[in-house]
Coordinates of C-alpha atoms and ligand atoms in Angstrom, one line a residue:
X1 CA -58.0 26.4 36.7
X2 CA -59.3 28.8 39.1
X3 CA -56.1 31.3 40.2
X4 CA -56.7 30.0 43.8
X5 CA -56.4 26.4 43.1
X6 CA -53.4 27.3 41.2
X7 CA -52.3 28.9 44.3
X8 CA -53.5 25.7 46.3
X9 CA -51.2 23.7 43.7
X10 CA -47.9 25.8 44.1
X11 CA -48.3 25.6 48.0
X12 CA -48.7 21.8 47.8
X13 CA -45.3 21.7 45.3
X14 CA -43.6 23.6 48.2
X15 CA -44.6 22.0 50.7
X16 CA -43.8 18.2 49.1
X17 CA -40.4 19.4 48.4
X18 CA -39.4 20.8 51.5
X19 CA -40.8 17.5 53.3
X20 CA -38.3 15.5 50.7
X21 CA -35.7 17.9 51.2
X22 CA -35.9 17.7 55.0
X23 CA -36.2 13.5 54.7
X24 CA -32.8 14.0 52.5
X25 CA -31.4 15.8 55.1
X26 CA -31.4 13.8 57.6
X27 CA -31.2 10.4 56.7
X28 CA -28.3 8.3 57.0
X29 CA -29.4 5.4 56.7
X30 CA -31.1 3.1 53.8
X31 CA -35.0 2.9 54.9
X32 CA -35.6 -1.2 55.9
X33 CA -39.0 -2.7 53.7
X34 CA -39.5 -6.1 54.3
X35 CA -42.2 -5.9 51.2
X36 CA -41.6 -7.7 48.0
X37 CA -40.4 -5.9 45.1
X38 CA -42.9 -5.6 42.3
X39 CA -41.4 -5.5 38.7
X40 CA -43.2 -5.7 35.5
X41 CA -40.9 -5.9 32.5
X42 CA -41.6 -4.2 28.9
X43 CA -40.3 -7.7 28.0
X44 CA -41.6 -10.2 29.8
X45 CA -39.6 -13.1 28.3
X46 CA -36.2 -11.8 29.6
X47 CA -34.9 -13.3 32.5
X48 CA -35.2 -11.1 34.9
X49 CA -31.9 -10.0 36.2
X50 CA -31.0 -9.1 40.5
X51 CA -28.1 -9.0 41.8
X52 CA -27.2 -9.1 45.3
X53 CA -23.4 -8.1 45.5
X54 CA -22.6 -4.2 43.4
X55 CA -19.5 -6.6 42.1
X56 CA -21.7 -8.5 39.6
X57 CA -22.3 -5.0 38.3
X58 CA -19.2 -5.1 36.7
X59 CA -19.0 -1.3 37.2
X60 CA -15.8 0.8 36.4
X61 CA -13.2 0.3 39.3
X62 CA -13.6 4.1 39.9
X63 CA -17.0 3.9 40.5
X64 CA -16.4 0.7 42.7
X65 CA -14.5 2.3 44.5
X66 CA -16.9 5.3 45.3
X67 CA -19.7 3.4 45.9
X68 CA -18.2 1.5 49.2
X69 CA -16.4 4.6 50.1
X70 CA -19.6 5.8 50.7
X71 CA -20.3 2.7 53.0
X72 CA -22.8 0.5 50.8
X73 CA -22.0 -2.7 51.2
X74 CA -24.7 -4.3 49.0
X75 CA -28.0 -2.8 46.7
X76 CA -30.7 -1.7 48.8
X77 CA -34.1 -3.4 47.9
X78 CA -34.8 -1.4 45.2
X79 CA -31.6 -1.3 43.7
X80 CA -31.3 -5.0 43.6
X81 CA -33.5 -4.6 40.2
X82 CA -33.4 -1.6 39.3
X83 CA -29.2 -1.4 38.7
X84 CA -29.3 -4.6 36.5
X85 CA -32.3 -2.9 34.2
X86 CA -30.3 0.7 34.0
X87 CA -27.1 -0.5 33.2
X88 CA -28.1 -3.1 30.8
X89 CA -27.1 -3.3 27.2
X90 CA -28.9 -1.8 24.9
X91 CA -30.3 0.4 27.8
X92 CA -33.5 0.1 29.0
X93 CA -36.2 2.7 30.1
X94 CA -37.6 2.6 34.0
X95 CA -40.1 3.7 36.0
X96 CA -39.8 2.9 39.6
X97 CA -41.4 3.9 43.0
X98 CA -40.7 3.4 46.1
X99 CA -40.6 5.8 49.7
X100 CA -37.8 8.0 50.2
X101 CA -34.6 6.9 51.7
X102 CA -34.9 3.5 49.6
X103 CA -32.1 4.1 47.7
X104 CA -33.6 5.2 44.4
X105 CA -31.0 8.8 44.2
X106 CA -27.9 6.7 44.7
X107 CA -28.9 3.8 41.7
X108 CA -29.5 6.6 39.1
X109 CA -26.6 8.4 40.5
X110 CA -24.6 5.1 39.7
X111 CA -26.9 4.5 36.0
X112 CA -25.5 8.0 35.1
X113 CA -21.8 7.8 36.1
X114 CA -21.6 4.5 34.3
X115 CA -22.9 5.4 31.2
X116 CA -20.9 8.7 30.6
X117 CA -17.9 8.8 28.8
X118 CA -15.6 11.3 30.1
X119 CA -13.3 11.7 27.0
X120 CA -16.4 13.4 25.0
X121 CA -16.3 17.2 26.1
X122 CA -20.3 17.2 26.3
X123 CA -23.5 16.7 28.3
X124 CA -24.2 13.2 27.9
X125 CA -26.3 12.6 31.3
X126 CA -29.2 15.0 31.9
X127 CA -31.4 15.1 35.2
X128 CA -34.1 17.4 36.3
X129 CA -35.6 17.8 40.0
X130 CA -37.8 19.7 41.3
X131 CA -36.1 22.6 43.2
X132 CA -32.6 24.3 43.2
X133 CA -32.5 22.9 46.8
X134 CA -32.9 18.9 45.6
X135 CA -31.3 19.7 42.6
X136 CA -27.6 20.4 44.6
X137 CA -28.8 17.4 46.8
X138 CA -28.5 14.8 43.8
X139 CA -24.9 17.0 42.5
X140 CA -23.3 16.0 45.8
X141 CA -24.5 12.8 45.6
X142 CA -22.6 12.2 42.1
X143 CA -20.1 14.2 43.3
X144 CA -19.0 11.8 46.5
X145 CA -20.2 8.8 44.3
X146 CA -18.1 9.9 41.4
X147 CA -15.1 10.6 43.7
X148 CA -12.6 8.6 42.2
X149 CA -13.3 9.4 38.8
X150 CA -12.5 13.2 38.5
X151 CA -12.4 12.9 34.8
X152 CA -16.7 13.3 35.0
X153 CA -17.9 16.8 35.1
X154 CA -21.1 18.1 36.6
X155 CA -22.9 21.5 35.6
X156 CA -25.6 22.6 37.3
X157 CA -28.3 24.3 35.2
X158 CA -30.2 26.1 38.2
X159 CA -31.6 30.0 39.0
X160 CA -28.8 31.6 39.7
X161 CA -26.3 30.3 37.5
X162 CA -25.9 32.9 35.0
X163 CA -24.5 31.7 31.6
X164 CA -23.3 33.1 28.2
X165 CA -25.7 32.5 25.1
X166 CA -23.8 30.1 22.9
X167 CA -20.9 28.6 25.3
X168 CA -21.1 25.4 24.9
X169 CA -21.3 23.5 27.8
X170 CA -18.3 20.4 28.4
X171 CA -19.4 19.2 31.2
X172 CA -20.8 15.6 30.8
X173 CA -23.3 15.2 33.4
X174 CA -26.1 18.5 33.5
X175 CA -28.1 18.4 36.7
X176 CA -31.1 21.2 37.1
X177 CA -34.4 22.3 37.4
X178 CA -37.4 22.2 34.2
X179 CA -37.2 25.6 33.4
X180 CA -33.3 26.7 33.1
X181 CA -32.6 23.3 31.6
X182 CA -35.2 24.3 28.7
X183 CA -33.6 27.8 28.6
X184 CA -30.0 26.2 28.3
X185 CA -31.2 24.0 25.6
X186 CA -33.5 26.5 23.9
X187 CA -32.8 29.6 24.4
X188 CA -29.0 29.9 25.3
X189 CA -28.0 26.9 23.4
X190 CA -25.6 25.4 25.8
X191 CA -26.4 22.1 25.5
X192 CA -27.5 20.0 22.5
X193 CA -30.4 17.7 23.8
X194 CA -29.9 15.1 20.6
X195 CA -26.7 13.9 22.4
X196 CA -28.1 12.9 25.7
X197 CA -27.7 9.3 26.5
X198 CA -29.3 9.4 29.6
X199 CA -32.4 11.5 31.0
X200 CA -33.4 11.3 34.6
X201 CA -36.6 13.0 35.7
X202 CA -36.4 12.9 39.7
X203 CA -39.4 13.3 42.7
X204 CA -41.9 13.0 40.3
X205 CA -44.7 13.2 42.0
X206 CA -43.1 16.4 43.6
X207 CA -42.5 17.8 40.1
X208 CA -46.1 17.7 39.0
X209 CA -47.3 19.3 42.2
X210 CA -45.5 22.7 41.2
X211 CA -47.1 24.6 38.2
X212 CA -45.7 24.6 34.9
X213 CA -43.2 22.0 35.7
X214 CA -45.2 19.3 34.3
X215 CA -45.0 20.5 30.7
X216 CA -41.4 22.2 31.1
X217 CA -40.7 18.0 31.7
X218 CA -42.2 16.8 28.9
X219 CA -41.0 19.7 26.3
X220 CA -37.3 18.6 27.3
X221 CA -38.0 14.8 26.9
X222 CA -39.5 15.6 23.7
X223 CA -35.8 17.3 21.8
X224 CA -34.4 13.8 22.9
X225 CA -33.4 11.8 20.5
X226 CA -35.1 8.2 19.7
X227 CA -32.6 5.8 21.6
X228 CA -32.0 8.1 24.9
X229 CA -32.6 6.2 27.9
X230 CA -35.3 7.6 29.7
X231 CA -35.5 7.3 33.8
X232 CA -38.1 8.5 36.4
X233 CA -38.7 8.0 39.8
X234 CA -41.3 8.7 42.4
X235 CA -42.1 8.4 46.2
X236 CA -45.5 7.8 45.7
X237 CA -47.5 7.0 42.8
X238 CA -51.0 8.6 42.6
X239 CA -53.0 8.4 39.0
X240 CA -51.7 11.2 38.1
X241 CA -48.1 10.9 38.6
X242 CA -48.7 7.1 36.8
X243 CA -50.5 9.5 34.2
X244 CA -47.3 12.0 34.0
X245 CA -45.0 8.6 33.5
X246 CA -46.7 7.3 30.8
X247 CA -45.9 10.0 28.5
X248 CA -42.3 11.0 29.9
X249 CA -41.0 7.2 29.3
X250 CA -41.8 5.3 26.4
X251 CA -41.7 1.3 26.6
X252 CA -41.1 1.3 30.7
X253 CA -39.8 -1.6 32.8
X254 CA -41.6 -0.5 35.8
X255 CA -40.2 -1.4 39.8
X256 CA -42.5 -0.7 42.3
X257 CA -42.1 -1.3 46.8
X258 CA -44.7 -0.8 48.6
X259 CA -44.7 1.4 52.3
X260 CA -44.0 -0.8 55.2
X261 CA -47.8 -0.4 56.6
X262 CA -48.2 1.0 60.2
X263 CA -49.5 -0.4 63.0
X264 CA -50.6 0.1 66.2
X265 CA -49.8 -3.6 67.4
X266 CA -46.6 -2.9 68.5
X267 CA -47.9 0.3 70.8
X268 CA -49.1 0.9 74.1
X269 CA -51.6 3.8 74.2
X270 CA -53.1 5.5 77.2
X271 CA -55.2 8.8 77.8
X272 CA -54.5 11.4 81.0
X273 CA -57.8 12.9 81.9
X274 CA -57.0 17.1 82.5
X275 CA -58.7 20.5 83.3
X276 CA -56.6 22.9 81.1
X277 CA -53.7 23.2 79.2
X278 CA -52.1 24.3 82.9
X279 CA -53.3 20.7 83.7
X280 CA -51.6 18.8 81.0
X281 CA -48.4 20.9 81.6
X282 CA -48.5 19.5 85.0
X283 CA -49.5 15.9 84.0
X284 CA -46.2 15.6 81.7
X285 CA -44.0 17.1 84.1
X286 CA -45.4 14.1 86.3
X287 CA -44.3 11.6 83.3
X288 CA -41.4 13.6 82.4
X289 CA -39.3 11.4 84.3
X290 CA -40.4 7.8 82.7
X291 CA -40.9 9.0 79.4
X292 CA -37.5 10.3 79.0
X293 CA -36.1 7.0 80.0
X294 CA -36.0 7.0 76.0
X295 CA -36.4 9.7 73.7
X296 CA -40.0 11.0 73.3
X297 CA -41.8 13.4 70.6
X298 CA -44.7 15.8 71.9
X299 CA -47.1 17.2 69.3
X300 CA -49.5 20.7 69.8
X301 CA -51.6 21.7 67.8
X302 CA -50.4 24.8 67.4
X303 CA -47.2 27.0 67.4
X304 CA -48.1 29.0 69.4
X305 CA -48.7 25.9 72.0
X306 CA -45.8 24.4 71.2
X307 CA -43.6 27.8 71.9
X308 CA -45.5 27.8 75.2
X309 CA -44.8 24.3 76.5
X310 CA -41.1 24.6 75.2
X311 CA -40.9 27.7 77.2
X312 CA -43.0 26.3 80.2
X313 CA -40.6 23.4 80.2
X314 CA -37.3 24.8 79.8
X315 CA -38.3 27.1 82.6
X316 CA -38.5 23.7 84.7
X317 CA -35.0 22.8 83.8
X318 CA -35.7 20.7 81.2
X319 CA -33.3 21.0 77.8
X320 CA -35.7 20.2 74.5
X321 CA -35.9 20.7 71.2
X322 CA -38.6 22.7 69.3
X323 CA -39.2 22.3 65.9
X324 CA -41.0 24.9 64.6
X325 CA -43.0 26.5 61.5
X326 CA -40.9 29.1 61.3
X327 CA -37.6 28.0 60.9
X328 CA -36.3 27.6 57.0
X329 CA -35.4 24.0 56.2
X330 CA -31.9 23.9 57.4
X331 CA -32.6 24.8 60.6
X332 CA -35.4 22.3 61.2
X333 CA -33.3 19.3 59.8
X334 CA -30.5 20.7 61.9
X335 CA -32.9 20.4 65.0
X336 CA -34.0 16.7 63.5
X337 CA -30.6 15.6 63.6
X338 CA -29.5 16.8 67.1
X339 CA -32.3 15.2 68.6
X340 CA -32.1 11.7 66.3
X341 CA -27.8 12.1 67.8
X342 CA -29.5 12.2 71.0
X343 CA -28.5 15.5 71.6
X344 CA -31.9 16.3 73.2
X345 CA -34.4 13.5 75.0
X346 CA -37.5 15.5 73.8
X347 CA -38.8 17.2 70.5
X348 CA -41.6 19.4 70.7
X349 CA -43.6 20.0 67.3
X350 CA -46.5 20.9 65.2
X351 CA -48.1 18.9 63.4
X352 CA -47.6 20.4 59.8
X353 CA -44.3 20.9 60.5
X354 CA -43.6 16.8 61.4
X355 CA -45.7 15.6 58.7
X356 CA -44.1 13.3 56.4
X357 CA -40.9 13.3 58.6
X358 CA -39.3 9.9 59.8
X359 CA -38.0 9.8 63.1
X360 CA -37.9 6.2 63.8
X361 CA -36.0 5.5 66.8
X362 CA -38.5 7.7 69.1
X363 CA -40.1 5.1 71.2
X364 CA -42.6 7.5 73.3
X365 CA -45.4 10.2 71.7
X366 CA -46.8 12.1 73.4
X367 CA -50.3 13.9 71.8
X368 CA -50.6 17.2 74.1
X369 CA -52.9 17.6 72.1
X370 CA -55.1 15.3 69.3
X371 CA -54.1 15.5 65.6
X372 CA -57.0 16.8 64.2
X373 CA -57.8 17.5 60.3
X374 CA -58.0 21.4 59.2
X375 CA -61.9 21.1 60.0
X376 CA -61.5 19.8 63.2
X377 CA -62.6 16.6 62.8
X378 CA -60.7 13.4 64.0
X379 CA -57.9 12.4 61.5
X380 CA -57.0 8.7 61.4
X381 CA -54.4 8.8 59.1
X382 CA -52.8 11.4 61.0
X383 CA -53.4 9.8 64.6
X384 CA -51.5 6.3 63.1
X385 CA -48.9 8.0 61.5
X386 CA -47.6 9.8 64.4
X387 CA -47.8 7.1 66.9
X388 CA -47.8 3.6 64.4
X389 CA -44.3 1.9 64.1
X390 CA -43.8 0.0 60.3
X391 CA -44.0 -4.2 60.6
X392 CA -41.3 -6.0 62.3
X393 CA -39.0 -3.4 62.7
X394 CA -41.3 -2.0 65.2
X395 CA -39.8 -1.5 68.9
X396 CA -42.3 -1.4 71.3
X397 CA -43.5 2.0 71.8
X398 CA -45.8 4.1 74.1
X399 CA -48.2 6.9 73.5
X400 CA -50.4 9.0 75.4
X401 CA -52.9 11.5 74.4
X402 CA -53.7 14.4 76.4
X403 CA -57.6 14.9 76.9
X404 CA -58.9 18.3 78.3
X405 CA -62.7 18.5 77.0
X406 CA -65.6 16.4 76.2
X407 CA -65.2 16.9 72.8
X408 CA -61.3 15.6 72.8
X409 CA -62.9 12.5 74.8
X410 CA -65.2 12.1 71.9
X411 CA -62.6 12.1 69.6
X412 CA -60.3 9.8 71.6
X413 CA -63.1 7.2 71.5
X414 CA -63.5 7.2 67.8
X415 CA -59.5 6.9 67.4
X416 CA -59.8 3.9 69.8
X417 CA -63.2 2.5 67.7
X418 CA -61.7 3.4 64.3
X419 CA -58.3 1.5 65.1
X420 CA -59.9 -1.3 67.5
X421 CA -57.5 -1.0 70.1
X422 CA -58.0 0.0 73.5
X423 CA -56.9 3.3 75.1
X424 CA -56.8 2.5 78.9
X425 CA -56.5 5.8 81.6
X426 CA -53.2 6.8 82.8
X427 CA -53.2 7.9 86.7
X428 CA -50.4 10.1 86.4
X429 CA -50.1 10.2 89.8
X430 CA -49.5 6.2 90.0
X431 CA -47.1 5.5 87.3
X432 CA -46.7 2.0 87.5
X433 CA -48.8 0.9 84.5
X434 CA -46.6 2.5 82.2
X435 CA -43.0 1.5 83.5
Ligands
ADP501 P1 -34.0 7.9 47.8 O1 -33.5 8.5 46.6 O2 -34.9 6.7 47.5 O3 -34.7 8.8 48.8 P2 -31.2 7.6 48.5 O4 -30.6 7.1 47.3 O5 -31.1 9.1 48.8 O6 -32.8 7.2 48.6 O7 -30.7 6.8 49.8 C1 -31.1 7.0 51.1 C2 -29.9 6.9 52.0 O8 -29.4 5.6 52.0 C3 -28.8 7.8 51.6 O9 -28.1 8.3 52.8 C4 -27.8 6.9 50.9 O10 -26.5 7.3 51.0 C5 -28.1 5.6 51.6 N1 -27.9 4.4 50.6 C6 -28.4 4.3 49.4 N2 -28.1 3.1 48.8 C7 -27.5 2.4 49.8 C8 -26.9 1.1 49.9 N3 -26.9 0.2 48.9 N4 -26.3 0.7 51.1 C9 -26.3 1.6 52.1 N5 -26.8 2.9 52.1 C10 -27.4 3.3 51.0

């Protein structure tokens, strides 16, 4: 590999986990997916166990007890299959994928707890993710899930936390990232790999996208011993995460749920015809006033548009939200969740910095200007994902795209032949048509 595409590669692992991170952040929520579950079992003459209620778990009443403190009522989707499979007798490995926010972290959260027994002064649970950041996001979770049952330990084997060659460890569950989990197990002996019950590799596909962590992974799974249960889990599911799978879990039941697709059915889309950026400015302060009815997102192409407009705007009286490229990760899911409390009606943005983020009660998006691809070009996938609301969860919703050029026409009229739906002129100076 060429040091720039391994510099390509780290960038990408950076920027996946940040987008999870920020999607950890501020969810609250279990993501609806009306899509069937898929699940292929190593075994395929087993029945093929789901529950619908966490009672016919028959968890511990400590962890029961955590698991509707936390305000779960029933499995998500996922969990529905996946809780049966990990908690089964003799246990049984797993692979499943599904989008974040499906409930994937709180079911191996749950697998772990259950399967560690807290009299035994040792690591017995061992998961690995790929940043410190994600890392202390899945402790807290088993923290809060494992509230009632104080007797459970958790270490964290992350930069930072600096340890003593030789201490053993006593905590039972070790939560960290590849490379100071293999140090604690290697070179600091703290923990003794042959007694883990239970290995979880998390984000997957976020794991193989940062350098070195691939084969960190699969040196750890490979001091397990035989009969460790072996679980990993993954937002999306490329060949090469499947690839990456294969050889971190032996003998997999695999659970897979598709994305809720996108559509544009559910959408109304217009165009304004302007002059200048000046122009557009003017145009939106002439919507401002329907479009704020509900809550609205307006996307630049740039930062430095985006800091403009949020400038221009505020200047006008207006109070909105800027998310920005600069900000570090707190700050931008601090600004996601203001404006999802309703703190603010409108969130101005970048592209690259809204990527991959959900946001799904905004009902109006604005396009000041057209998502584009890094060569210019129109970008389809970009375009639906931004505007497109997922099946029948879909409100109505309303978009209009700023055009200021005969080449952002151009590209308005392949988004409109690409998709098949018509974009009809908005007159903002007659606003009926969109009210
Ligand atoms: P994933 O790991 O797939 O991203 P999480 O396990 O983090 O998903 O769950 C996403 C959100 O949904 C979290 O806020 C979590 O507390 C919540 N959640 C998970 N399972 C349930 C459930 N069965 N009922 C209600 N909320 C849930």
């Amino acid at each position: 590999m060429e040091a720039g595409d391994a510099n390509l590669h780290q960038t990408d692992g950076k920027d996946r986990a940040t987008q999870s991170l920020l999607n950890k952040l501020i969810r609250s929520n279990v993501v609806n997916n009306t899509n069937q579950v898929e699940v292929l079992q190593r075994d395929p003459n087993s029945p093929l166990y789901s529950v619908k209620t966490f009672e016919e778990l028959r968890l511990k009443p400590q962890l029961l007890k955590g698991v509707y403190e936390m305000g779960f009522n029933r499995p998500s989707k996922i969990q529905e299959n996946a809780l049966p499979m990990m908690l089964a007798e003799p246990p049984q490995n797993l692979i499943a994928q599904s989008q974040s926010g499906t409930g994937k972290t709180a079911a191996f959260v749950l697998a772990m707890l259950s399967h560690v027994d807290p009299s035994l002064k040792w690591p017995q649970c061992l998961c690995i993710s790929p940043t410190y950041e994600l890392a202390l996001q899945t402790g807290k979770v088993i923290e809060q899930m494992g509230k009632f049952y104080p007797e459970v330990k958790l270490a964290y084997a992350v930069r930072g936390h600096k340890m003593e060659r030789g201490v053993k460890i006593k905590e039972q569950i070790v939560i960290g990232t590849p490379g100071t989990v293999l140090d604690w197990c290697i070179k600091l002996k703290l923990i003794d790999p042959k007694k883990i019950k239970v290995f979880v590799l998390d984000e997957a596909d976020v794991m193989i996208a940062t350098q070195g962590h691939q084969d960190q992974s699969i040196r750890i799974q490979r001091m397990l011993p035989k009969g460790c249960q072996m679980l990993l889990f993954s937002a999306t599911f490329e060949d090469s995460v499947w690839k990456f799978a294969e050889r971190v879990v032996p003998d997999p039941n695999i659970i897979k749920l598709k994305r809720e697709e996108e559509t544009l059915d559910t959408i109304k889309q217009y165009y304004v015809l302007c002059n200048s950026k000046e122009d557009k400015f003017n145009a939106l302060c002439n919507i401002y006033g329907a479009i704020t009815i509900a809550q609205a997102m307006i996307f630049c192409h740039t930062r430095k548009t985006a800091n403009w407009l949020a400038g221009q705007l505020s200047k006008e009286g207006h109070q909105v939200a800027l998310l920005s490229g600069e900000m570090v990760v707190e700050q931008r899911a601090a600004v996601i969740e203001r404006f999802r409390d309703g703190k603010e009606k409108v969130l101005i943005t970048t592209n690259v910095c809204a990527r991959g983020i959900d946001v799904e009660q905004v009902s109006v998006v604005i396009n000041f200007d057209l998502p584009l691809d890094k060569d210019g070009n129109p970008d389809n996938e970009t375009y639906l994902h931004r505007i497109g609301r997922t099946g029948r969860f879909g409100k109505r919703g309303l978009a209009v795209n700023m055009v200021d050029s005969q080449r952002s026409m151009e590209i308005l009229k392949t988004y409109e032949r690409h998709f098949n739906k018509k974009i009809g002129r908005l007159d903002t100076d007659d606003l009926d048509e969109i009210e």
